[in-house]
Short mmCIF file of C-alpha atoms in Angstrom, two decimals:
data_model
loop_
_atom_site.label_atom_id
_atom_site.label_comp_id
_atom_site.label_asym_id
_atom_site.label_seq_id
_atom_site.Cartn_x
_atom_site.Cartn_y
_atom_site.Cartn_z
CA MET A 436 98.33 10.42 -13.96
CA LEU A 437 95.89 7.79 -15.46
CA SER A 438 92.90 9.33 -17.56
CA SER A 439 90.62 7.47 -15.03
CA GLU A 440 92.26 9.21 -12.06
CA ILE A 441 91.93 12.80 -13.74
CA ILE A 442 88.17 12.42 -14.60
CA LYS A 443 86.51 11.67 -11.31
CA ARG A 444 82.70 11.62 -12.45
CA PRO A 445 80.31 13.57 -14.66
CA ILE A 446 78.22 16.23 -13.12
CA ILE A 447 74.63 15.81 -14.08
CA THR A 448 72.45 18.82 -13.11
CA GLU A 449 69.74 20.71 -14.62
CA LYS A 450 72.56 23.36 -15.59
CA SER A 451 74.93 20.75 -17.01
CA MET A 452 72.19 19.10 -19.02
CA GLN A 453 71.41 22.42 -20.43
CA LEU A 454 75.06 23.05 -21.58
CA VAL A 455 74.98 19.50 -23.30
CA GLU A 456 71.75 20.28 -25.11
CA GLU A 457 72.46 23.85 -26.18
CA GLN A 458 76.17 23.99 -26.72
CA ASN A 459 77.65 20.39 -26.75
CA LYS A 460 79.55 21.03 -23.52
CA TYR A 461 80.02 18.35 -20.93
CA THR A 462 80.90 18.97 -17.30
CA PHE A 463 83.16 16.62 -15.25
CA SER A 464 84.45 16.67 -11.78
CA VAL A 465 88.19 16.37 -12.22
CA ASP A 466 91.37 16.02 -10.12
CA LYS A 467 92.53 19.52 -8.95
CA ARG A 468 95.97 18.77 -9.96
CA ALA A 469 95.18 18.26 -13.50
CA ASN A 470 95.63 20.91 -16.21
CA LYS A 471 93.53 21.57 -19.24
CA ILE A 472 95.76 19.50 -21.66
CA GLN A 473 95.63 16.59 -19.48
CA VAL A 474 91.94 16.72 -19.22
CA LYS A 475 91.47 17.19 -22.72
CA LYS A 476 93.60 13.93 -23.41
CA ALA A 477 91.79 11.94 -20.73
CA VAL A 478 88.33 12.78 -22.19
CA GLU A 479 89.48 11.83 -25.65
CA GLU A 480 90.81 8.56 -24.41
CA LEU A 481 88.05 7.49 -22.27
CA PHE A 482 85.08 8.43 -24.28
CA GLU A 483 86.66 8.29 -27.94
CA VAL A 484 85.54 11.86 -28.91
CA THR A 485 87.26 15.09 -30.28
CA VAL A 486 87.80 17.81 -27.57
CA LEU A 487 87.75 21.33 -28.83
CA LYS A 488 88.17 23.20 -25.60
CA VAL A 489 88.50 22.79 -21.95
CA ASN A 490 87.53 25.32 -19.29
CA ILE A 491 88.47 24.62 -15.78
CA LEU A 492 87.16 26.17 -12.64
CA ASN A 493 88.16 25.63 -9.01
CA THR A 494 85.44 25.25 -6.40
CA LYS A 495 86.47 26.46 -3.01
CA ARG A 496 85.97 24.43 0.00
CA LYS A 497 82.88 25.21 1.97
CA LYS A 498 82.31 25.11 5.62
CA LYS A 499 79.69 22.38 6.53
CA ARG A 500 78.66 21.39 9.99
CA VAL A 501 77.18 17.96 10.94
CA GLY A 502 75.76 18.37 14.47
CA GLN A 503 78.53 19.75 16.52
CA TYR A 504 81.34 18.90 14.44
CA GLU A 505 82.64 21.47 11.98
CA GLY A 506 84.23 20.32 8.56
CA PHE A 507 84.72 21.21 5.01
CA LYS A 508 83.07 20.15 1.72
CA SER A 509 86.20 18.93 -0.28
CA GLU A 510 87.80 21.33 -2.95
CA THR A 511 87.33 19.98 -6.60
CA ALA A 512 87.82 21.48 -10.05
CA LYS A 513 85.07 21.43 -12.57
CA ALA A 514 86.10 21.06 -16.26
CA ILE A 515 83.61 22.14 -18.84
CA VAL A 516 84.63 20.26 -22.02
CA THR A 517 83.54 21.46 -25.49
CA LEU A 518 83.20 18.54 -27.93
CA ALA A 519 83.45 18.73 -31.80
CA ALA A 520 79.87 19.23 -33.37
CA ASP A 521 78.94 15.71 -33.83
CA ASN A 522 80.53 14.14 -30.88
CA LYS A 523 78.53 12.79 -27.99
CA ILE A 524 79.14 11.32 -24.53
CA GLU A 525 76.54 8.41 -23.82
CA ILE A 526 76.23 9.08 -20.13
CA PHE A 527 74.88 12.49 -20.60
CA SER A 528 72.37 11.74 -23.42
CA SER A 529 68.93 12.64 -22.77
CA MET B 1227 46.47 -5.71 -34.82
CA ALA B 1228 44.11 -7.71 -32.65
CA LYS B 1229 43.44 -11.32 -33.33
CA VAL B 1230 39.79 -12.33 -32.54
CA GLU B 1231 38.81 -15.84 -31.27
CA THR B 1232 35.27 -16.78 -30.40
CA LEU B 1233 34.83 -18.83 -27.32
CA SER B 1234 31.89 -20.58 -25.85
CA ASN B 1235 29.35 -19.03 -23.61
CA SER B 1236 29.36 -15.80 -25.68
CA ARG B 1237 32.93 -14.83 -24.85
CA VAL B 1238 35.51 -13.51 -27.12
CA LYS B 1239 39.29 -13.67 -26.78
CA LEU B 1240 41.22 -10.92 -28.23
CA THR B 1241 45.11 -11.51 -28.79
CA ILE B 1242 46.59 -7.97 -28.97
CA ASP B 1243 49.97 -6.80 -29.86
CA VAL B 1244 51.54 -3.79 -28.47
CA SER B 1245 54.31 -2.25 -30.55
CA ALA B 1246 57.57 -1.07 -29.00
CA ASP B 1247 56.75 2.44 -30.28
CA LEU B 1248 53.30 2.37 -28.43
CA PHE B 1249 54.96 1.21 -25.14
CA GLU B 1250 57.54 4.13 -25.59
CA LYS B 1251 54.68 6.56 -25.79
CA GLY B 1252 53.04 4.91 -22.78
CA LEU B 1253 56.34 5.41 -20.82
CA ASP B 1254 56.27 8.94 -21.85
CA TYR B 1255 52.66 9.32 -20.65
CA ALA B 1256 53.51 7.62 -17.40
CA PHE B 1257 56.63 9.78 -16.72
CA ASP B 1258 54.64 12.92 -17.69
CA LYS B 1259 52.14 11.95 -14.79
CA ILE B 1260 54.83 11.40 -11.99
CA LYS B 1261 57.31 14.14 -13.33
CA ASP B 1262 56.22 16.86 -10.94
CA ASP B 1263 56.81 14.88 -7.85
CA VAL B 1264 60.35 13.51 -8.77
CA GLU B 1265 63.38 14.64 -6.57
CA ILE B 1266 66.81 14.02 -7.84
CA LYS B 1267 69.90 15.89 -6.71
CA GLY B 1268 70.91 18.67 -9.03
CA PHE B 1269 67.53 19.13 -10.41
CA ARG B 1270 64.65 21.28 -9.20
CA LYS B 1271 61.53 19.47 -8.65
CA GLY B 1272 59.62 18.79 -11.91
CA LYS B 1273 62.67 19.63 -14.09
CA VAL B 1274 64.03 16.05 -14.24
CA THR B 1275 64.20 14.64 -17.81
CA ARG B 1276 62.90 11.05 -18.31
CA LYS B 1277 66.47 9.82 -19.28
CA VAL B 1278 68.09 11.06 -15.97
CA TYR B 1279 65.04 9.62 -14.08
CA GLU B 1280 65.54 6.14 -15.78
CA GLN B 1281 69.13 6.18 -14.90
CA HIS B 1282 68.66 6.99 -11.27
CA LYS B 1283 65.34 5.21 -10.30
CA GLY B 1284 65.21 2.56 -13.03
CA VAL B 1285 62.52 2.41 -15.88
CA GLU B 1286 60.64 -0.29 -14.31
CA ASN B 1287 58.72 2.35 -12.19
CA LEU B 1288 56.98 3.45 -15.09
CA TYR B 1289 55.88 0.11 -16.33
CA GLU B 1290 52.61 -0.22 -14.61
CA GLU B 1291 51.15 3.15 -15.63
CA ALA B 1292 52.74 2.79 -19.20
CA LEU B 1293 51.00 -0.70 -19.46
CA ASN B 1294 47.61 0.81 -18.25
CA TYR B 1295 47.95 3.24 -21.08
CA CYS B 1296 48.85 0.84 -23.70
CA LEU B 1297 45.99 -1.56 -22.66
CA GLN B 1298 43.52 1.03 -22.60
CA GLU B 1299 44.64 2.36 -26.07
CA THR B 1300 44.93 -0.98 -27.82
CA TYR B 1301 41.86 -2.54 -26.17
CA THR B 1302 39.54 0.26 -27.12
CA GLU B 1303 40.85 0.34 -30.60
CA ALA B 1304 40.60 -3.60 -30.96
CA ILE B 1305 36.98 -3.46 -29.66
CA MET B 1306 36.15 -0.62 -32.12
CA ALA B 1307 37.76 -2.26 -35.02
CA ASN B 1308 35.98 -5.63 -34.68
CA ASP B 1309 32.68 -4.01 -33.78
CA LEU B 1310 32.11 -6.14 -30.60
CA GLN B 1311 29.39 -5.18 -28.25
CA VAL B 1312 31.16 -5.73 -24.93
CA VAL B 1313 29.14 -6.45 -21.76
CA SER B 1314 31.61 -6.96 -19.14
CA GLN B 1315 34.98 -5.89 -17.72
CA PRO B 1316 37.78 -7.58 -19.80
CA LYS B 1317 39.91 -10.26 -18.18
CA ILE B 1318 43.40 -9.40 -19.21
CA ASP B 1319 46.10 -11.99 -19.27
CA LEU B 1320 49.55 -10.54 -19.58
CA ASP B 1321 53.00 -11.83 -18.77
CA VAL B 1322 54.65 -8.93 -17.07
CA GLN B 1323 58.06 -10.80 -17.58
CA ASN B 1324 57.81 -10.18 -21.22
CA VAL B 1325 57.39 -6.41 -21.08
CA LYS B 1326 60.58 -4.62 -21.63
CA LYS B 1327 61.52 -1.16 -22.91
CA GLY B 1328 61.98 -1.18 -26.69
CA GLU B 1329 60.42 -4.33 -27.42
CA SER B 1330 56.82 -5.29 -28.49
CA PHE B 1331 54.72 -7.53 -26.56
CA THR B 1332 51.23 -9.51 -26.73
CA TYR B 1333 48.51 -9.91 -24.28
CA THR B 1334 45.05 -11.32 -24.34
CA ALA B 1335 41.78 -10.09 -23.19
CA THR B 1336 38.72 -12.23 -22.67
CA VAL B 1337 35.50 -10.38 -22.69
CA ALA B 1338 31.78 -11.42 -22.62
CA VAL B 1339 29.95 -10.05 -25.73
CA LYS B 1340 26.25 -9.68 -26.32
CA PRO B 1341 25.04 -13.23 -27.13
CA ASP B 1342 23.40 -13.96 -30.78
CA VAL B 1343 19.90 -14.57 -30.25
CA LYS B 1344 18.04 -17.36 -32.33
CA LEU B 1345 14.41 -16.37 -32.26
CA GLY B 1346 11.84 -18.91 -32.03
CA GLU B 1347 8.08 -18.26 -32.40
CA TYR B 1348 7.20 -15.10 -31.10
CA LYS B 1349 4.50 -13.46 -32.89
CA ASN B 1350 0.74 -14.67 -33.32
CA LEU B 1351 1.07 -16.66 -30.31
CA GLU B 1352 -2.19 -18.08 -28.81
CA PHE B 1353 -3.38 -16.55 -25.64
CA GLU B 1354 -6.53 -16.80 -23.66
CA LYS B 1355 -7.55 -13.14 -22.85
CA PRO B 1356 -9.11 -12.90 -19.57
CA SER B 1357 -12.45 -11.19 -19.42
CA ASN B 1358 -12.45 -7.42 -18.42
CA ASP B 1359 -16.13 -7.79 -17.12
CA VAL B 1360 -16.81 -7.09 -13.58
CA THR B 1361 -19.57 -9.01 -11.74
CA GLU B 1362 -21.99 -7.64 -9.46
CA GLU B 1363 -20.59 -9.68 -6.65
CA GLU B 1364 -17.12 -8.14 -7.00
CA VAL B 1365 -18.85 -4.62 -6.84
CA ILE B 1366 -20.52 -5.48 -3.81
CA ALA B 1367 -17.49 -6.89 -2.15
CA GLU B 1368 -15.69 -3.62 -2.98
CA ILE B 1369 -18.44 -1.53 -1.57
CA THR B 1370 -18.38 -3.80 1.58
CA LYS B 1371 -14.68 -3.11 1.96
CA LEU B 1372 -15.52 0.61 1.73
CA ARG B 1373 -18.08 0.30 4.45
CA GLU B 1374 -15.88 -1.53 6.74
CA GLN B 1375 -13.21 1.21 6.24
CA ASN B 1376 -15.64 3.82 7.43
CA ALA B 1377 -17.00 1.88 10.27
CA GLU B 1378 -17.19 3.77 13.53
CA LEU B 1379 -16.46 2.44 16.88
CA ILE B 1380 -19.37 2.76 19.32
CA VAL B 1381 -19.43 2.21 23.18
CA LYS B 1382 -21.15 -1.05 23.96
CA GLU B 1383 -23.26 -0.16 27.08
CA ASP B 1384 -23.29 -3.45 28.64
CA GLY B 1385 -22.20 -6.90 27.77
CA GLU B 1386 -18.91 -8.69 27.50
CA VAL B 1387 -15.82 -8.46 25.62
CA GLU B 1388 -16.32 -10.54 22.43
CA GLN B 1389 -14.01 -11.40 19.48
CA GLY B 1390 -13.72 -8.49 17.11
CA ASP B 1391 -14.66 -5.91 19.73
CA THR B 1392 -12.37 -3.19 20.88
CA ALA B 1393 -11.27 -2.94 24.48
CA VAL B 1394 -10.21 0.32 26.26
CA PHE B 1395 -8.17 -0.65 29.31
CA ASP B 1396 -5.23 0.28 31.55
CA PHE B 1397 -2.57 -2.39 32.17
CA GLU B 1398 0.67 -3.02 33.92
CA GLY B 1399 2.76 -6.03 33.80
CA PHE B 1400 4.90 -7.63 36.29
CA ILE B 1401 7.42 -10.31 36.31
CA ASP B 1402 8.27 -12.05 39.50
CA GLY B 1403 6.31 -9.20 41.18
CA GLU B 1404 8.40 -6.41 39.50
CA ALA B 1405 6.97 -3.93 37.06
CA PHE B 1406 9.13 -3.93 33.90
CA GLU B 1407 9.77 -1.39 31.34
CA GLY B 1408 7.32 -0.76 28.63
CA GLY B 1409 4.76 -2.98 30.31
CA LYS B 1410 2.43 -0.20 31.36
CA ALA B 1411 -0.10 1.92 29.47
CA GLU B 1412 -3.57 3.62 30.20
CA ASN B 1413 -6.58 3.89 27.92
CA HIS B 1414 -5.08 1.51 25.46
CA GLU B 1415 -7.14 0.46 22.81
CA LEU B 1416 -6.80 -3.06 21.47
CA GLU B 1417 -9.07 -5.01 19.01
CA ILE B 1418 -9.52 -8.38 20.28
CA GLY B 1419 -8.29 -10.91 17.74
CA SER B 1420 -6.00 -8.56 16.01
CA GLY B 1421 -3.06 -10.41 17.57
CA GLN B 1422 -1.13 -7.47 18.34
CA PHE B 1423 -0.37 -8.55 21.89
CA ILE B 1424 1.27 -11.44 23.07
CA PRO B 1425 -0.43 -14.70 22.35
CA GLY B 1426 -3.13 -15.77 24.93
CA PHE B 1427 -3.70 -11.95 26.27
CA GLU B 1428 -6.45 -11.43 24.00
CA ASP B 1429 -8.32 -14.43 24.58
CA LYS B 1430 -8.22 -14.07 28.17
CA MET B 1431 -9.86 -10.86 27.85
CA ILE B 1432 -12.97 -12.34 26.33
CA GLY B 1433 -15.80 -12.34 28.81
CA MET B 1434 -14.72 -9.40 30.85
CA LYS B 1435 -17.17 -6.63 31.53
CA ALA B 1436 -16.66 -2.90 31.61
CA GLY B 1437 -15.24 -1.67 34.95
CA GLU B 1438 -13.77 -5.12 35.56
CA GLU B 1439 -10.38 -5.59 37.02
CA LYS B 1440 -8.46 -8.84 36.43
CA ASP B 1441 -5.13 -10.46 36.56
CA ILE B 1442 -3.95 -11.92 33.37
CA GLU B 1443 -1.15 -14.41 33.37
CA VAL B 1444 0.84 -14.97 30.20
CA LYS B 1445 3.97 -16.21 29.07
CA PHE B 1446 6.18 -14.25 26.68
CA PRO B 1447 7.08 -16.35 23.50
CA GLU B 1448 10.56 -17.55 23.02
CA ASP B 1449 11.15 -15.44 19.98
CA TYR B 1450 10.01 -12.35 21.67
CA GLN B 1451 12.09 -9.40 20.33
CA ALA B 1452 12.89 -7.90 23.75
CA GLU B 1453 15.82 -9.95 25.15
CA ASN B 1454 15.01 -9.70 28.75
CA LEU B 1455 11.38 -10.89 28.51
CA LYS B 1456 11.93 -13.71 26.27
CA GLY B 1457 10.11 -16.92 27.76
CA LYS B 1458 9.19 -15.26 30.96
CA ASP B 1459 6.02 -15.58 32.83
CA ALA B 1460 4.19 -12.30 33.53
CA VAL B 1461 1.18 -11.22 35.24
CA PHE B 1462 -0.78 -8.17 33.72
CA LYS B 1463 -3.05 -6.16 36.07
CA VAL B 1464 -5.79 -5.03 33.82
CA LYS B 1465 -8.56 -2.63 34.35
CA LEU B 1466 -11.02 -2.59 31.61
CA HIS B 1467 -12.84 0.85 30.98
CA GLU B 1468 -15.15 0.31 28.12
CA ILE B 1469 -15.86 -2.07 25.35
CA LYS B 1470 -16.31 -0.67 21.80
CA ILE B 1471 -17.86 -2.39 18.73
CA LYS B 1472 -17.58 -1.75 15.23
CA GLU B 1473 -20.57 -0.20 13.62
CA VAL B 1474 -20.58 -0.69 9.94
CA PRO B 1475 -22.65 1.85 8.25
CA GLU B 1476 -25.59 0.74 6.21
CA LEU B 1477 -25.47 1.17 2.47
CA THR B 1478 -27.53 4.24 2.05
CA ASP B 1479 -27.72 7.42 0.21
CA ASP B 1480 -26.53 9.35 3.26
CA PHE B 1481 -23.58 6.91 3.83
CA VAL B 1482 -22.52 7.67 0.05
CA LYS B 1483 -22.94 11.52 0.66
CA ASP B 1484 -20.71 11.14 3.64
CA LEU B 1485 -17.97 9.58 1.49
CA ASP B 1486 -17.63 13.16 0.04
CA LYS B 1487 -16.86 11.84 -3.51
CA GLU B 1488 -17.27 14.41 -6.19
CA GLY B 1489 -20.30 13.87 -8.24
CA ILE B 1490 -21.38 10.72 -6.37
CA GLU B 1491 -24.40 11.13 -4.05
CA THR B 1492 -26.50 7.93 -4.50
CA VAL B 1493 -26.01 4.35 -3.95
CA GLU B 1494 -26.54 3.61 -7.75
CA ALA B 1495 -23.87 6.35 -8.54
CA LEU B 1496 -21.42 4.66 -6.17
CA LYS B 1497 -22.04 1.19 -7.71
CA LYS B 1498 -21.51 2.56 -11.13
CA ASP B 1499 -18.48 4.42 -10.13
CA THR B 1500 -16.96 1.27 -8.40
CA ARG B 1501 -17.68 -0.81 -11.38
CA GLU B 1502 -15.95 1.53 -13.68
CA ASN B 1503 -12.89 1.72 -11.60
CA LEU B 1504 -12.86 -2.00 -11.40
CA GLU B 1505 -13.23 -2.35 -14.83
CA LYS B 1506 -10.27 0.08 -15.42
CA GLN B 1507 -8.17 -1.94 -12.90
CA LYS B 1508 -9.01 -5.10 -14.64
CA THR B 1509 -8.34 -3.99 -18.09
CA GLU B 1510 -4.89 -2.65 -17.03
CA ALA B 1511 -4.06 -5.76 -15.06
CA ASN B 1512 -5.16 -7.94 -18.19
CA LYS B 1513 -3.19 -5.78 -20.41
CA ASN B 1514 -0.22 -6.47 -18.26
CA LYS B 1515 -0.79 -10.10 -18.16
CA ALA B 1516 -0.89 -9.86 -22.00
CA ILE B 1517 2.41 -8.09 -22.13
CA ASP B 1518 4.07 -10.51 -19.61
CA PHE B 1519 2.70 -13.54 -21.57
CA ALA B 1520 3.89 -12.27 -24.95
CA VAL B 1521 7.56 -11.31 -23.78
CA ASP B 1522 7.72 -14.29 -21.45
CA SER B 1523 6.94 -16.81 -24.30
CA ALA B 1524 9.06 -15.15 -26.87
CA SER B 1525 11.98 -15.14 -24.66
CA LYS B 1526 11.42 -18.87 -23.70
CA ASN B 1527 11.21 -19.79 -27.32
CA ALA B 1528 14.35 -17.93 -28.17
CA GLU B 1529 17.72 -19.46 -27.95
CA MET B 1530 20.80 -17.65 -26.66
CA ASP B 1531 23.93 -18.27 -24.58
CA ILE B 1532 24.36 -15.54 -22.12
CA ALA B 1533 27.83 -15.16 -20.56
CA ASP B 1534 27.91 -15.40 -16.97
CA GLU B 1535 29.98 -12.26 -16.43
CA MET B 1536 26.96 -10.39 -18.25
CA ILE B 1537 24.49 -11.90 -15.65
CA VAL B 1538 26.77 -11.06 -12.66
CA GLU B 1539 27.20 -7.52 -13.85
CA GLU B 1540 23.50 -7.04 -14.29
CA LYS B 1541 22.98 -8.58 -10.77
CA ASN B 1542 25.65 -6.20 -9.36
CA ARG B 1543 23.95 -3.30 -10.85
CA MET B 1544 20.42 -4.50 -9.32
CA MET B 1545 22.29 -4.90 -5.99
CA ASP B 1546 23.59 -1.21 -6.02
CA ASN B 1547 19.92 -0.03 -6.93
CA THR B 1548 18.62 -1.86 -4.00
CA LYS B 1549 21.28 -0.46 -1.78
CA ARG B 1550 20.59 3.15 -2.90
CA GLN B 1551 16.69 2.43 -2.44
CA ALA B 1552 17.56 1.05 1.05
CA GLN B 1553 19.70 4.25 1.69
CA GLN B 1554 16.67 6.53 0.95
CA TYR B 1555 14.75 4.98 3.63
CA GLY B 1556 17.93 5.37 5.93
CA LEU B 1557 18.63 1.69 6.00
CA ASP B 1558 21.68 -0.21 5.23
CA ILE B 1559 21.30 -3.14 3.10
CA ASP B 1560 21.55 -5.83 5.98
CA THR B 1561 18.50 -4.15 7.95
CA TYR B 1562 16.82 -3.93 4.75
CA LEU B 1563 17.10 -7.57 4.15
CA GLN B 1564 16.11 -8.45 7.55
CA LEU B 1565 12.92 -6.30 7.13
CA THR B 1566 12.00 -8.18 3.91
CA GLY B 1567 12.85 -11.49 5.66
CA MET B 1568 15.40 -12.60 3.24
CA ASP B 1569 19.01 -13.67 4.11
CA LYS B 1570 21.81 -12.46 1.92
CA GLU B 1571 22.12 -15.68 0.03
CA GLN B 1572 18.61 -15.93 -0.99
CA PHE B 1573 18.55 -12.53 -1.99
CA GLU B 1574 21.66 -12.85 -4.24
CA SER B 1575 20.31 -15.92 -5.90
CA LYS B 1576 17.01 -14.20 -6.47
CA LEU B 1577 18.66 -11.27 -7.97
CA MET B 1578 20.82 -13.61 -10.07
CA GLN B 1579 17.62 -14.98 -11.58
CA ASP B 1580 15.94 -11.50 -12.15
CA ALA B 1581 19.01 -10.58 -13.87
CA GLU B 1582 19.11 -13.42 -16.19
CA LYS B 1583 15.42 -13.00 -16.82
CA SER B 1584 15.74 -9.24 -17.59
CA ILE B 1585 18.79 -9.83 -19.86
CA ARG B 1586 16.79 -12.65 -21.75
CA TYR B 1587 13.76 -10.21 -22.07
CA ASN B 1588 15.85 -7.30 -23.34
CA LEU B 1589 17.85 -9.37 -25.80
CA THR B 1590 14.73 -11.06 -27.10
CA ILE B 1591 12.93 -7.74 -27.60
CA GLU B 1592 16.00 -6.10 -29.23
CA ALA B 1593 16.35 -9.16 -31.59
CA ILE B 1594 12.56 -8.99 -32.50
CA SER B 1595 12.66 -5.41 -33.19
CA LYS B 1596 15.57 -6.01 -35.43
CA GLU B 1597 13.86 -8.87 -37.30
CA GLU B 1598 10.65 -6.85 -37.74
CA GLY B 1599 12.40 -3.79 -38.64
CA ILE B 1600 10.87 -1.74 -35.81
CA ASP B 1601 12.44 1.50 -35.47
CA ALA B 1602 11.96 4.95 -33.71
CA GLU B 1603 10.80 7.89 -35.43
CA GLU B 1604 12.39 11.21 -34.83
CA GLU B 1605 9.10 12.68 -33.61
CA GLU B 1606 8.56 9.67 -31.16
CA ILE B 1607 11.85 10.24 -29.66
CA GLU B 1608 10.95 13.80 -29.13
CA SER B 1609 7.52 13.06 -27.49
CA LYS B 1610 9.39 10.60 -25.20
CA TYR B 1611 11.80 13.30 -24.15
CA LYS B 1612 8.73 15.44 -23.35
CA GLU B 1613 7.16 12.64 -21.38
CA LEU B 1614 10.31 12.19 -19.34
CA ALA B 1615 10.73 15.97 -18.87
CA GLU B 1616 7.36 16.16 -17.37
CA GLN B 1617 7.77 12.95 -15.25
CA HIS B 1618 11.04 14.30 -13.65
CA ASN B 1619 9.83 18.00 -13.85
CA MET B 1620 13.00 19.13 -15.61
CA GLU B 1621 13.61 21.25 -18.63
CA MET B 1622 13.96 19.69 -21.95
CA GLU B 1623 17.40 21.08 -22.55
CA GLN B 1624 18.66 19.91 -19.25
CA LEU B 1625 17.26 16.40 -19.68
CA ARG B 1626 18.73 16.26 -23.18
CA THR B 1627 22.22 16.81 -21.64
CA GLN B 1628 21.67 14.01 -19.00
CA VAL B 1629 19.84 11.36 -20.94
CA ASN B 1630 21.63 9.67 -23.76
CA PRO B 1631 19.39 9.89 -26.97
CA ASP B 1632 20.24 6.34 -27.80
CA ALA B 1633 18.67 5.11 -24.52
CA VAL B 1634 15.64 6.95 -25.15
CA LYS B 1635 15.32 5.72 -28.73
CA GLN B 1636 15.91 2.34 -27.35
CA GLU B 1637 12.94 2.59 -24.90
CA VAL B 1638 10.71 3.81 -27.68
CA VAL B 1639 11.78 0.82 -29.88
CA PHE B 1640 11.08 -1.42 -27.03
CA LYS B 1641 7.69 -0.16 -26.35
CA LYS B 1642 6.90 -0.41 -29.98
CA THR B 1643 7.98 -3.83 -30.12
CA ILE B 1644 6.13 -4.97 -27.15
CA ASP B 1645 3.04 -3.30 -28.50
CA PHE B 1646 3.50 -5.16 -31.59
CA LEU B 1647 3.97 -8.56 -29.88
CA VAL B 1648 0.74 -7.91 -27.76
CA ASP B 1649 -1.27 -6.78 -30.88
CA SER B 1650 -0.25 -9.97 -32.52
CA LEU B 1651 -1.57 -12.31 -29.88
CA GLN B 1652 -4.24 -14.64 -31.17
CA THR B 1653 -7.23 -15.32 -29.00
CA LYS B 1654 -7.74 -18.86 -28.28
#
């Protein structure tokens, strides 16, 4: 898989911003099929940083209803990537 | 830092730089203001950071508020640093295209300042002081007025209505044989010749006798206030009850006693009292004349270039005052103007003139007080405060918080300067 296929988008929320500030951890939405090693390589390649650790968690699909139609919110995996101390990713910077 | 350039007509052009740092501070300030109302997914209300906000909504949204902040900061600073006495709102010239985050920019502000006053001749002016003396005729005239005010109406037993008499009568008016609203009254008192009724009516009553009935034909004037009566021919059925004439009381001690003035019981005493009052009035009036003359000549001899903006702002202030006064009588400004018989344009141009005059006066007096080194002592300011407190029926402390000491000081200095000018007047 290509690095850009593995990393779908950054997750920018209050919680994820707090992780950036306090622990230099960056959260991304990643492809469910990717493993930690692939994520590590992809992040290193895309953002030119050194990754120390990757944690992945799978979010379950959730039932959603739009009017009378029922469906699901797509399943995804979240990867929380810990970077080496002086490394930064620009899109998160605040 | 600001660059200062003096323009004509007492205006100053300030060219002011705003640094990137200050603009950044302005953006912070602007974001701080809106922060609590920003909603972005993933964040609770009010928890969004500025960076995230800028990425989502763009930094441009903050520009307006940030600019306000920067302009205020730098403008006030520039005014203070250059010690300018600004008398109008600044006209800001700023190209918004040049404003960008992280960059400095420049703007200009044009303001009107207090003009320099070049004093002409202002002291030891020649002035023909009018005399304060009261003549015997003036006293008599005053007393005659008093007698007329106290005149009593007595019934004239027989005879005809004459000019100056008061007629008591019933009337009812008809137009084309129909009675109309407001055209009827009983026992109405009318002084013939007072012009209270429509023209012609009073004249036609002359010669009537008590008890007589008469139809009076008149035409309502074209500019009559009631729309439905304008220019109509009307017939008034009039029944005259009695005729009264004014009886002016003789000037006797009895009349004086009836006036019930304290300590005055004889004609002589009344004359003396009247004379004293008149003298007081005259002295006061002459004093004001002298003040007017002194200030007016001094300001006419002085040269100054007053900025138009300054006059306009003074005019607006006067306009507001008038409006407030009108409101106290429960009128809006338009009705007020109607009552005073002025249209809006006339009124505005009159205010413009007044405004310019008042500015001229004030600037001249201020310049003179500086020239002559007239200043207010601490005690004088105190006593002015006391005076004001009595006038407004307020506690001293309360007054102190409401009235700026500088304003009071200025008032004292102005008064002293005017006194100085009046004292220096030379009799011709």
